[in-house]
Short mmCIF file of C-alpha atoms and ligand atoms in Angstrom, two decimals:
data_model
loop_
_atom_site.label_atom_id
_atom_site.label_comp_id
_atom_site.label_asym_id
_atom_site.label_seq_id
_atom_site.Cartn_x
_atom_site.Cartn_y
_atom_site.Cartn_z
CA UNK A 1 108.69 -117.45 138.04
CA UNK A 2 111.12 -114.38 140.24
CA UNK A 3 110.37 -111.18 139.61
CA UNK A 4 111.68 -107.15 141.21
CA UNK A 5 108.79 -106.44 142.24
CA UNK A 6 109.44 -102.26 141.47
CA UNK A 7 109.67 -101.05 144.87
CA UNK A 8 112.71 -102.02 145.36
CA UNK A 9 114.42 -101.35 142.26
CA UNK A 10 113.06 -98.01 143.07
CA UNK A 11 114.96 -98.03 146.60
CA UNK A 12 118.08 -99.09 145.50
CA UNK A 13 118.07 -96.72 141.95
CA UNK A 14 117.34 -93.80 144.96
CA UNK A 15 119.80 -94.90 146.98
CA UNK A 16 122.15 -95.11 144.65
CA UNK A 17 121.32 -91.54 143.48
CA UNK A 18 121.28 -90.47 147.48
CA UNK A 19 124.87 -91.95 147.71
CA UNK A 20 126.44 -90.04 145.09
CA UNK A 21 124.81 -87.08 145.93
CA UNK A 22 126.16 -87.36 149.24
CA UNK A 23 129.84 -88.07 147.59
CA UNK A 24 129.48 -85.31 145.22
CA UNK A 25 128.65 -83.08 148.06
CA UNK A 26 131.77 -84.06 150.78
CA UNK A 27 134.01 -84.05 147.35
CA UNK A 28 133.02 -81.03 146.61
CA UNK A 29 133.12 -79.69 149.98
CA UNK A 30 136.71 -81.33 150.36
CA UNK A 31 137.88 -79.50 146.89
CA UNK A 32 136.68 -76.30 147.95
CA UNK A 33 137.79 -75.99 151.56
CA UNK A 34 137.87 -78.91 154.01
CA UNK A 35 136.44 -76.65 157.61
CA UNK A 36 133.08 -76.44 155.89
CA UNK A 37 132.33 -79.66 156.39
CA UNK A 38 132.59 -78.79 160.08
CA UNK A 39 130.26 -76.61 159.74
CA UNK A 40 126.74 -78.17 162.06
CA UNK A 41 124.66 -75.87 159.29
CA UNK A 42 126.48 -76.98 156.41
CA UNK A 43 125.67 -80.52 157.50
CA UNK A 44 122.12 -80.35 158.73
CA UNK A 45 121.84 -79.47 155.76
CA UNK A 46 123.48 -82.02 153.57
CA UNK A 47 121.24 -84.61 155.31
CA UNK A 48 117.16 -82.65 154.82
CA UNK A 49 118.67 -82.86 150.91
CA UNK A 50 119.57 -86.16 150.90
CA UNK A 51 116.59 -87.48 152.92
CA UNK A 52 113.67 -85.57 150.46
CA UNK A 53 116.01 -86.41 147.20
CA UNK A 54 116.12 -90.06 148.53
CA UNK A 55 112.53 -89.41 148.30
CA UNK A 56 111.80 -88.08 145.50
CA UNK A 57 113.80 -89.91 143.38
CA UNK A 58 112.34 -93.35 145.30
CA UNK A 59 108.63 -92.02 144.11
CA UNK A 60 109.79 -90.44 140.84
CA UNK A 61 111.65 -94.17 139.84
CA UNK A 62 108.84 -96.04 141.15
CA UNK A 63 106.34 -94.26 139.21
CA UNK A 64 108.18 -94.33 135.78
CA UNK A 65 108.63 -97.44 135.88
CA UNK A 66 105.16 -98.75 137.14
CA UNK A 67 103.90 -96.55 134.45
CA UNK A 68 106.46 -97.83 132.18
CA UNK A 69 106.15 -101.69 133.21
CA UNK A 70 101.61 -101.83 133.63
CA UNK A 71 102.17 -100.24 129.53
CA UNK A 72 103.90 -103.31 128.67
CA UNK A 73 102.49 -106.01 130.82
CA UNK A 74 98.37 -104.88 130.78
CA UNK A 75 98.00 -106.04 127.38
CA UNK A 76 99.65 -109.76 128.35
CA UNK A 77 97.22 -109.66 131.82
CA UNK A 78 94.51 -108.94 129.68
CA UNK A 79 94.82 -111.34 127.69
CA UNK A 80 95.04 -113.95 129.81
CA UNK A 81 92.77 -113.12 131.99
CA UNK A 82 89.88 -112.37 129.56
CA UNK A 83 90.74 -116.43 128.35
CA UNK A 84 90.27 -117.40 131.99
CA UNK A 85 87.45 -115.33 132.34
CA UNK A 86 85.57 -117.69 130.07
CA UNK A 87 85.56 -120.33 133.36
CA UNK A 88 86.29 -117.94 135.88
CA UNK A 89 83.55 -115.23 134.95
CA UNK A 90 82.95 -114.08 138.40
CA UNK A 91 86.44 -112.85 139.26
CA UNK A 92 87.40 -109.44 139.59
CA UNK A 93 88.78 -107.44 137.09
CA UNK A 94 90.98 -104.51 138.61
CA UNK A 95 93.95 -103.58 137.42
CA UNK A 96 95.64 -101.49 140.47
CA UNK A 97 99.54 -101.22 142.26
CA UNK A 98 98.95 -105.27 143.32
CA UNK A 99 98.91 -106.19 139.33
CA UNK A 100 102.47 -107.64 139.36
CA UNK A 101 101.48 -109.92 142.00
CA UNK A 102 98.26 -110.97 140.39
CA UNK A 103 99.87 -111.01 136.97
CA UNK A 104 102.29 -113.47 138.50
CA UNK A 105 99.98 -115.65 140.04
CA UNK A 106 97.96 -115.58 137.18
CA UNK A 107 100.76 -116.46 134.56
CA UNK A 108 101.89 -120.34 136.40
CA UNK A 109 97.54 -120.71 136.99
CA UNK A 110 97.60 -120.40 133.29
CA UNK A 111 100.92 -122.23 132.38
CA UNK A 112 99.98 -124.73 134.67
CA UNK A 113 96.60 -125.32 133.18
CA UNK A 114 97.90 -125.54 129.42
CA UNK A 115 100.18 -128.19 129.97
CA UNK A 116 98.25 -130.08 131.56
CA UNK A 117 95.34 -129.12 128.69
CA UNK A 118 98.89 -129.68 127.20
CA UNK A 119 99.32 -133.52 128.01
CA UNK A 120 95.97 -134.58 127.77
CA UNK A 121 95.31 -133.63 124.01
CA UNK A 122 98.44 -136.05 123.71
CA UNK A 123 97.02 -138.71 125.13
CA UNK A 124 93.97 -137.87 123.73
CA UNK A 125 96.01 -137.40 120.28
CA UNK A 126 97.96 -140.74 120.91
CA UNK A 127 95.51 -143.13 121.65
CA UNK A 128 93.27 -142.16 118.36
CA UNK A 129 96.04 -142.77 116.72
CA UNK A 130 95.88 -146.16 118.22
CA UNK A 131 92.09 -147.03 118.10
CA UNK A 132 92.86 -146.44 114.40
CA UNK A 133 95.20 -148.96 113.84
CA UNK A 134 93.47 -151.56 115.34
CA UNK A 135 90.50 -150.72 113.63
CA UNK A 136 91.92 -150.97 110.49
CA UNK A 137 93.38 -154.00 111.97
CA UNK A 138 90.46 -155.64 112.66
CA UNK A 139 88.95 -154.47 109.15
CA UNK A 140 91.86 -155.42 107.03
CA UNK A 141 91.88 -159.32 108.51
CA UNK A 142 88.03 -159.79 107.54
CA UNK A 143 88.99 -158.43 104.09
CA UNK A 144 91.48 -159.91 102.82
CA UNK A 145 90.17 -163.30 103.93
CA UNK A 146 87.03 -162.46 102.06
CA UNK A 147 88.65 -161.66 99.25
CA UNK A 148 90.67 -165.18 99.02
CA UNK A 149 88.56 -166.78 99.16
CA UNK A 150 86.58 -165.00 96.39
CA UNK A 151 89.85 -165.18 94.61
CA UNK A 152 90.35 -168.94 94.67
CA UNK A 153 86.72 -169.61 93.62
CA UNK A 154 86.68 -167.31 90.56
CA UNK A 155 90.40 -168.86 89.82
CA UNK A 156 88.02 -172.30 89.02
CA UNK A 157 87.12 -172.84 92.52
CA UNK A 158 83.49 -172.43 92.28
CA UNK A 159 83.78 -175.59 89.65
CA UNK A 160 85.63 -177.67 92.41
CA UNK A 161 82.08 -179.24 94.63
CA UNK A 162 85.48 -180.49 96.83
CA UNK A 163 86.30 -176.69 98.43
CA UNK A 164 83.45 -174.61 96.39
CA UNK A 165 80.39 -174.70 99.44
CA UNK A 166 83.46 -174.90 101.96
CA UNK A 167 85.33 -171.40 100.78
CA UNK A 168 81.32 -169.16 100.45
CA UNK A 169 81.02 -170.65 104.83
CA UNK A 170 84.02 -169.28 105.21
CA UNK A 171 82.95 -165.99 103.42
CA UNK A 172 79.79 -165.85 105.32
CA UNK A 173 81.64 -166.01 108.14
CA UNK A 174 84.20 -163.68 107.87
CA UNK A 175 81.53 -160.51 106.76
CA UNK A 176 79.54 -161.60 109.84
CA UNK A 177 82.63 -161.49 111.56
CA UNK A 178 82.41 -158.32 110.21
CA UNK A 179 79.55 -157.05 110.80
CA UNK A 180 79.89 -157.54 114.54
CA UNK A 181 82.77 -155.50 114.38
CA UNK A 182 81.43 -152.16 113.35
CA UNK A 183 77.82 -153.36 115.38
CA UNK A 184 80.55 -152.97 118.01
CA UNK A 185 81.72 -149.84 117.50
CA UNK A 186 78.84 -148.62 116.38
CA UNK A 187 77.25 -149.03 119.40
CA UNK A 188 80.41 -147.85 121.92
CA UNK A 189 80.64 -144.37 120.12
CA UNK A 190 76.56 -143.60 119.90
CA UNK A 191 77.14 -144.59 123.70
CA UNK A 192 79.39 -142.24 124.42
CA UNK A 193 78.09 -139.75 122.52
CA UNK A 194 75.24 -139.85 124.08
CA UNK A 195 73.16 -140.68 122.19
CA UNK A 196 71.27 -143.70 122.82
CA UNK A 197 68.15 -143.34 125.35
CA UNK A 198 68.13 -146.30 128.07
CA UNK A 199 64.99 -147.68 127.95
CA UNK A 200 65.15 -146.92 131.93
CA UNK A 201 62.22 -150.29 133.62
CA UNK A 202 62.00 -151.95 137.09
CA UNK A 203 62.78 -155.48 136.48
CA UNK A 204 64.27 -158.69 138.52
CA UNK A 205 67.94 -158.91 138.28
CA UNK A 206 68.11 -162.44 139.46
CA UNK A 207 65.63 -163.69 137.06
CA UNK A 208 67.28 -161.72 133.49
CA UNK A 209 70.59 -163.87 135.10
CA UNK A 210 68.77 -167.18 135.08
CA UNK A 211 67.57 -166.27 130.89
CA UNK A 212 71.51 -165.51 130.60
CA UNK A 213 72.30 -168.58 131.77
CA UNK A 214 70.28 -170.64 130.37
CA UNK A 215 71.15 -169.44 126.68
CA UNK A 216 74.55 -170.03 127.18
CA UNK A 217 74.58 -173.36 129.05
CA UNK A 218 75.53 -175.20 125.64
CA UNK A 219 78.31 -172.96 125.10
CA UNK A 220 79.51 -173.58 128.69
CA UNK A 221 79.00 -177.43 128.80
CA UNK A 222 80.77 -177.30 125.55
CA UNK A 223 83.53 -176.72 127.16
CA UNK A 224 82.60 -179.32 130.05
CA UNK A 225 82.14 -174.95 132.45
CA UNK A 226 79.22 -175.16 134.98
CA UNK A 227 77.21 -172.24 135.65
CA UNK A 228 75.48 -171.11 138.19
CA UNK A 229 73.69 -168.96 139.63
CA UNK A 230 73.54 -168.62 143.65
CA UNK A 231 70.28 -166.49 144.49
CA UNK A 232 68.08 -168.22 142.81
CA UNK A 233 64.33 -168.37 144.44
CA UNK A 234 64.83 -164.32 145.68
CA UNK A 235 63.47 -161.65 143.30
CA UNK A 236 66.27 -158.67 143.01
CA UNK A 237 64.03 -155.62 141.61
CA UNK A 238 66.43 -153.00 140.18
CA UNK A 239 66.25 -149.77 137.63
CA UNK A 240 67.67 -150.15 134.03
CA UNK A 241 67.70 -150.48 130.18
CA UNK A 242 67.03 -154.82 131.30
CA UNK A 243 68.64 -155.34 127.17
CA UNK A 244 71.55 -153.76 128.04
CA UNK A 245 71.86 -155.78 131.57
CA UNK A 246 71.70 -158.65 129.60
CA UNK A 247 73.94 -157.59 127.04
CA UNK A 248 76.50 -157.12 130.65
CA UNK A 249 75.32 -160.50 131.31
CA UNK A 250 76.24 -161.95 128.26
CA UNK A 251 79.26 -160.18 127.85
CA UNK A 252 80.68 -161.25 131.32
CA UNK A 253 79.65 -164.90 131.34
CA UNK A 254 80.46 -165.66 127.95
CA UNK A 255 83.93 -164.36 128.97
CA UNK A 256 83.76 -166.37 131.96
CA UNK A 257 83.68 -169.69 129.62
CA UNK A 258 85.81 -168.39 126.68
CA UNK A 259 88.67 -168.02 128.91
CA UNK A 260 87.33 -170.46 131.57
CA UNK A 261 89.40 -173.09 132.13
CA UNK A 262 88.14 -176.62 130.85
CA UNK A 263 85.75 -178.51 133.34
CA UNK A 264 85.89 -174.98 135.11
CA UNK A 265 83.38 -172.91 137.01
CA UNK A 266 81.83 -170.45 136.46
CA UNK A 267 79.77 -168.41 139.60
CA UNK A 268 76.67 -165.31 138.64
CA UNK A 269 76.42 -163.93 142.98
CA UNK A 270 74.78 -161.03 144.36
CA UNK A 271 75.16 -158.64 147.37
CA UNK A 272 73.04 -155.82 148.71
CA UNK A 273 75.00 -153.21 149.23
CA UNK A 274 71.62 -150.77 151.10
CA UNK A 275 70.41 -148.57 148.55
CA UNK A 276 72.74 -151.25 144.85
CA UNK A 277 72.62 -154.94 144.83
CA UNK A 278 76.75 -156.04 143.63
CA UNK A 279 76.69 -158.80 140.81
CA UNK A 280 80.01 -160.88 141.03
CA UNK A 281 80.06 -162.83 138.26
CA UNK A 282 83.65 -165.42 139.30
CA UNK A 283 85.10 -168.11 137.40
CA UNK A 284 88.88 -170.17 137.41
CA UNK A 285 90.01 -169.88 134.10
CA UNK A 286 93.14 -168.43 133.22
CA UNK A 287 93.40 -165.03 134.85
CA UNK A 288 94.30 -161.89 133.54
CA UNK A 289 98.34 -160.81 134.82
CA UNK A 290 98.37 -157.90 137.26
CA UNK A 291 100.17 -155.01 134.29
CA UNK A 292 97.15 -155.83 132.38
CA UNK A 293 93.94 -155.67 134.49
CA UNK A 294 93.59 -152.33 134.67
CA UNK A 295 93.28 -151.58 130.89
CA UNK A 296 90.50 -154.74 130.09
CA UNK A 297 87.97 -152.00 129.45
CA UNK A 298 89.88 -150.26 126.35
CA UNK A 299 88.47 -150.89 123.50
CA UNK A 300 90.36 -153.78 121.23
CA UNK A 301 92.74 -154.30 124.74
CA UNK A 302 93.20 -157.71 124.93
CA UNK A 303 95.22 -160.27 127.52
CA UNK A 304 98.36 -161.75 126.68
CA UNK A 305 96.80 -164.76 128.09
CA UNK A 306 93.52 -163.77 126.73
CA UNK A 307 94.10 -163.95 123.37
CA UNK A 308 96.52 -167.11 123.64
CA UNK A 309 93.53 -168.92 124.75
CA UNK A 310 90.78 -167.72 122.15
CA UNK A 311 92.53 -165.49 119.06
CA UNK A 312 88.90 -164.58 117.52
CA UNK A 313 87.41 -162.08 120.66
CA UNK A 314 87.44 -158.97 118.91
CA UNK A 315 89.04 -156.93 121.82
CA UNK A 316 85.31 -155.01 122.84
CA UNK A 317 83.21 -156.16 124.73
CA UNK A 318 84.80 -154.31 127.60
CA UNK A 319 84.53 -151.97 126.79
CA UNK A 320 80.31 -151.67 125.64
CA UNK A 321 80.07 -153.14 129.47
CA UNK A 322 81.69 -150.23 131.27
CA UNK A 323 80.07 -147.75 128.99
CA UNK A 324 76.59 -148.75 129.14
CA UNK A 325 77.71 -149.06 133.26
CA UNK A 326 78.51 -145.76 132.79
CA UNK A 327 75.40 -144.30 130.98
CA UNK A 328 73.35 -146.04 133.60
CA UNK A 329 75.60 -144.28 136.43
CA UNK A 330 77.02 -147.66 137.93
CA UNK A 331 80.63 -149.07 138.51
CA UNK A 332 81.75 -151.82 136.81
CA UNK A 333 85.49 -153.75 138.55
CA UNK A 334 87.48 -156.00 138.05
CA UNK A 335 89.77 -158.79 139.90
CA UNK A 336 92.43 -161.12 139.37
CA UNK A 337 95.16 -163.98 140.26
CA UNK A 338 96.88 -165.84 137.89
CA UNK A 339 96.44 -169.04 137.97
CA UNK A 340 93.36 -168.67 140.58
CA UNK A 341 90.43 -167.20 138.86
CA UNK A 342 88.39 -163.48 137.72
CA UNK A 343 86.10 -162.00 139.47
CA UNK A 344 83.58 -158.80 137.32
CA UNK A 345 81.86 -157.28 139.00
CA UNK A 346 79.38 -154.61 139.19
CA UNK A 347 76.57 -152.32 140.41
CA UNK A 348 72.63 -151.02 140.04
CA UNK A 349 70.26 -149.44 141.86
CA UNK A 350 67.56 -151.54 143.52
CA UNK A 351 64.25 -150.48 143.36
N1 LIG B 401 87.16 -163.43 132.67
C1 LIG B 401 87.86 -162.98 132.30
N2 LIG B 401 88.85 -163.77 132.93
C2 LIG B 401 90.89 -164.27 131.63
N3 LIG B 401 90.62 -162.81 131.02
C3 LIG B 401 89.78 -161.91 130.65
C4 LIG B 401 88.33 -162.44 131.32
N4 LIG B 401 87.67 -161.44 130.84
C5 LIG B 401 88.12 -160.43 129.67
N5 LIG B 401 89.73 -161.39 129.60
C6 LIG B 401 90.58 -160.31 129.18
O1 LIG B 401 90.34 -159.12 128.94
C7 LIG B 401 90.41 -159.03 127.10
C8 LIG B 401 88.36 -157.55 127.17
O2 LIG B 401 87.62 -158.63 126.97
P1 LIG B 401 87.17 -158.19 126.47
O3 LIG B 401 85.31 -159.41 126.67
O4 LIG B 401 86.62 -156.81 125.72
O5 LIG B 401 87.20 -158.96 124.73
P2 LIG B 401 86.80 -160.14 123.17
O6 LIG B 401 86.86 -161.10 124.86
O7 LIG B 401 87.94 -160.25 123.54
O8 LIG B 401 86.47 -159.85 122.30
P3 LIG B 401 85.25 -159.59 122.34
O9 LIG B 401 85.41 -158.20 121.79
O10 LIG B 401 84.45 -160.59 121.23
O11 LIG B 401 84.36 -159.50 123.35
C9 LIG B 401 90.38 -160.16 126.49
O12 LIG B 401 91.31 -160.49 126.21
C10 LIG B 401 91.33 -161.39 127.94
O13 LIG B 401 92.00 -161.21 127.79
MG1 LIG B 402 84.29 -160.82 125.10
#
């Protein structure tokens, strides 16, 4: 923002007043007697009086102007300063002749801060709207299914032995899905609000991985996928909540089976990184499009190819993984190539 300093305005005004004075003086002298202008004393008087007039009017203008501007601006300045002071306690609150510079600077800072805040709020609002839309969609589908099955049963299906058991089973499946969505959302909400207390213990990450692999082997077999762990015998002790890390490994390995290719393979590998251990889950499945990679950790986000491969996904597994690892102050990353495969990696602190 540009503004004219009172000093410059006062200088210009004083200059104009003095110029007018000199002009009128000369004109007056010419009218009275042109010869007077040849009088050296009179010229000296003109120069000295013009200088005095210039200085006096400069200071009078400046004083009046500053007083006027400051009185108008002081209130705005104080309001902005007070808002800023809440975040910026240590800063001085001086109001002196550099006031305009400070106001200018503070207004600029304030404007920048506010526009950033507005942008963040806009993003949050967009995110909130999308989130509510996703939740209602996720809940509506199984609810409508349940309603359909029950209505059919009430309309006589209950007595029809060829459909009654099947419809009850499907109702139960839809209820199970509802429970899963609500439980996942509840878990994310608790992790986000920091309500979940992690039970930090020392445990062997390799042994835990082997347990998870054993549990998921049946699922993998159905798709002809081989699950493998790179470090079979050497334990790696880490610090963390064992059950939550079990959930992380389960979600990642389950995804590698869901989105893996038939007769493919999933490998869990460990890499030493000084204080940390990096665990990577690699598959040779469908892969994720580059423009979608950054979004897979968002709640309810499902990549195009993933949705086509496995329709029942909720898009919540990776959001939970990310939250669990963030609660452990650890990171998770992903790299993927279409038609080659995907690798999810996360770190844990060694002990
Ligand atoms: N190993 C993988 N290979 C390819 N795509 C993947 C892989 N893992 C995740 N994705 C993509 O990321 C999306 C989000 O994964 P996420 O685990 O959060 O949800 P989901 O598997 O669809 O459902 P759920 O909540 O039941 O886990 C998936 O829908 C899929 O498109
Ligand atoms: Mg998943």
